[in-house]
């Protein structure tokens, strides 16, 4: 079964600072990878997805970017954080299960002050 | 495209009672549905899934029912326990590349 790792678990950053969140996946190869953001008490908003190394699709225009330097590594970045970037960031993987089921990491709680 | 939505944002049940969480979807061509459980401060956890060629699927203390006629699915939790307290999401493929569309979630609270 797949295991998704995310770090850091929590992060407090000042407005205007850069951001790098990392996600790595074990137990599968060539997965589809996803970044979601979840505001407090809200649903999941898909930010980016990737079907392979170097392939990134953005779902919503925003202050963030994503990269996939390796098959099982997915990075979420920003050059200058905004207050509105605060939230709970989740990485998910859809691997070779033959279904569309996505498995989620533990999440990163980002607070921008 | 697909959209999914839960009928109630919150549900409160007594410990030991059965819980039923409902979800509606819009795309009659949807062929796969998933239920997730998200505890506070954690990532969503896969609970159970069902394909459209089935009406019912059972897991450990959980049952998912699918009614394709009215485009409705439900998650039933038997003998609800305090550890079942969480937000429950339904999801279905609806975007490109098999991306999932998630409902907004129902928060289940279990009273001792």
XYZ file of C-alpha atoms in Angstrom:
225
model
C 0.000 0.000 0.000
C 1.031 3.585 -0.521
C 2.490 5.831 2.144
C 2.592 9.575 1.635
C 4.989 11.726 3.649
C 4.721 15.470 4.037
C 6.919 17.975 5.784
C 6.988 20.107 7.627
C 3.913 19.268 9.688
C 3.392 22.867 10.711
C 4.856 26.121 9.484
C 4.496 29.759 10.487
C 5.820 32.204 7.933
C 5.736 36.014 7.553
C 3.990 37.628 4.610
C 6.357 37.974 1.683
C 8.585 35.050 2.643
C 9.185 32.054 0.356
C 7.612 28.647 0.806
C 8.619 25.091 0.054
C 6.475 22.119 1.081
C 7.593 18.645 0.209
C 5.713 15.454 -0.435
C 7.185 12.020 -1.085
C 5.428 8.773 -1.849
C 6.371 5.169 -1.068
C 4.875 1.921 -2.237
C 3.947 2.807 -5.781
C 5.558 3.939 -9.011
C 4.556 6.556 -11.556
C 1.680 7.837 -9.426
C -0.538 10.792 -10.201
C 0.219 13.335 -7.505
C -1.974 16.131 -6.178
C -1.758 19.220 -3.988
C -4.909 20.354 -2.211
C -5.591 23.236 0.119
C -8.220 23.051 2.819
C -9.392 26.178 4.609
C -10.707 25.759 8.156
C -14.045 23.922 8.152
C -14.112 23.784 4.373
C -13.750 21.227 1.633
C -10.738 20.329 -0.470
C -9.580 22.664 -3.205
C -7.386 21.066 -5.863
C -4.375 23.280 -6.584
C -2.086 21.197 -8.809
C -1.785 17.713 -10.171
C 0.983 15.867 -11.940
C 0.883 12.758 -14.100
C 4.652 12.429 -14.385
C 8.075 13.957 -13.818
C 8.113 17.593 -14.892
C 4.406 17.556 -15.778
C 2.312 19.985 -13.753
C -1.270 21.086 -14.272
C -2.682 24.020 -12.359
C -6.339 24.044 -11.439
C -6.645 27.571 -10.116
C -4.656 30.767 -10.693
C -2.737 31.625 -7.578
C 0.422 32.682 -5.844
C 1.749 29.123 -5.674
C 3.654 26.813 -7.996
C 4.433 23.112 -8.027
C 7.260 20.962 -9.298
C 7.899 17.268 -9.657
C 11.645 16.689 -9.867
C 11.395 12.938 -9.250
C 8.771 10.267 -9.828
C 7.679 10.165 -6.201
C 8.456 13.709 -5.098
C 6.094 16.647 -5.357
C 6.943 20.148 -4.150
C 4.690 23.134 -3.528
C 6.377 26.526 -3.596
C 5.841 30.232 -3.424
C 8.234 33.121 -3.906
C 6.237 35.503 -1.711
C 3.533 34.305 0.640
C 0.252 36.142 1.098
C -2.025 36.077 4.137
C -4.575 34.218 2.023
C -2.110 31.344 1.519
C -2.752 30.189 5.088
C -4.411 26.804 5.267
C -3.973 23.074 5.517
C -2.060 21.662 2.552
C -2.565 18.070 1.589
C -0.605 15.936 -0.834
C -2.335 12.950 -2.393
C -1.281 10.096 -4.609
C -3.206 7.944 -7.027
C -1.101 4.931 -7.814
C -1.429 1.619 -9.565
C -4.545 0.388 -7.773
C -6.708 0.287 -10.868
C -9.093 2.783 -9.313
C -9.306 6.547 -8.970
C -8.803 6.368 -5.215
C -6.382 8.952 -3.895
C -4.425 8.427 -0.709
C -3.538 11.417 1.388
C -0.561 12.496 3.406
C -0.805 13.872 6.951
C -0.896 17.479 5.763
C 1.015 20.688 6.503
C -0.608 23.436 8.536
C 0.634 26.773 7.130
C 0.009 30.027 8.947
C 1.047 33.245 7.243
C 1.313 36.233 9.595
C -18.970 17.885 -15.049
C -19.501 16.061 -11.827
C -20.487 17.699 -8.591
C -21.002 15.992 -5.278
C -22.620 17.344 -2.175
C -23.574 16.178 1.254
C -27.046 16.735 2.579
C -26.113 17.825 6.098
C -22.994 19.662 7.226
C -23.237 18.260 10.762
C -24.609 15.123 12.377
C -24.755 14.311 16.057
C -25.443 10.766 17.262
C -25.415 8.896 20.539
C -22.624 6.413 21.112
C -23.804 2.971 20.100
C -26.394 4.231 17.628
C -26.068 3.825 13.884
C -25.021 6.819 11.793
C -26.087 7.561 8.245
C -24.277 10.157 6.171
C -25.752 11.026 2.800
C -24.299 12.338 -0.430
C -25.749 13.279 -3.808
C -23.984 13.413 -7.128
C -24.887 14.970 -10.439
C -23.300 12.877 -13.171
C -25.274 9.746 -13.945
C -22.228 8.400 -15.805
C -20.119 8.354 -12.628
C -18.954 4.790 -12.100
C -16.974 4.950 -8.875
C -17.491 6.540 -5.478
C -15.300 6.861 -2.427
C -15.843 7.742 1.212
C -13.119 9.402 3.260
C -12.830 10.113 6.984
C -10.854 13.121 8.172
C -10.021 13.502 11.834
C -9.102 16.905 13.163
C -5.657 18.011 12.024
C -5.072 14.927 9.880
C -5.280 14.037 6.210
C -8.369 12.285 4.812
C -8.323 8.524 5.233
C -9.867 6.142 2.722
C -12.778 4.222 4.251
C -14.588 2.366 1.516
C -15.413 2.598 -2.160
C -18.108 1.277 -4.460
C -18.450 0.825 -8.183
C -21.630 1.696 -10.015
C -22.329 -1.958 -10.845
C -22.998 -2.535 -7.144
C -25.814 -1.305 -4.894
C -24.163 -2.115 -1.606
C -20.758 -2.798 -0.199
C -19.848 -3.651 3.351
C -16.706 -3.145 5.324
C -15.918 -3.388 8.980
C -18.836 -1.607 10.702
C -19.409 0.486 7.568
C -21.774 -0.003 4.660
C -22.068 2.108 1.552
C -25.337 2.117 -0.374
C -25.634 3.425 -3.903
C -28.929 4.425 -5.482
C -28.244 5.219 -9.107
C -31.859 6.063 -9.838
C -31.783 9.139 -7.633
C -28.000 9.599 -7.787
C -27.539 9.204 -4.083
C -25.111 7.337 -1.901
C -24.900 6.897 1.816
C -22.381 5.758 4.386
C -23.759 3.824 7.309
C -21.689 3.337 10.434
C -22.916 0.672 12.822
C -22.619 1.067 16.592
C -20.985 4.479 16.314
C -18.035 5.000 18.633
C -16.296 8.166 19.881
C -13.410 7.353 17.538
C -15.782 7.763 14.614
C -16.019 11.495 15.307
C -14.616 13.163 12.197
C -15.568 14.885 8.967
C -16.730 12.488 6.271
C -16.350 13.271 2.570
C -17.781 11.538 -0.447
C -15.892 11.792 -3.725
C -16.330 10.773 -7.343
C -14.180 11.079 -10.474
C -15.171 14.179 -12.369
C -12.194 16.129 -13.512
C -9.502 15.491 -16.050
C -7.056 12.611 -15.565
C -9.520 10.901 -13.252
C -9.315 13.712 -10.706
C -11.750 13.407 -7.854
C -14.530 15.840 -7.023
C -15.112 16.051 -3.269
C -18.226 16.957 -1.370
C -17.978 19.605 1.342
C -18.082 17.081 4.162
C -20.330 16.147 7.075
C -19.004 16.557 10.577
C -20.037 13.604 12.732
C -20.084 14.143 16.478
C -20.591 11.188 18.810
C -22.123 11.894 22.215
C -21.103 9.576 25.071
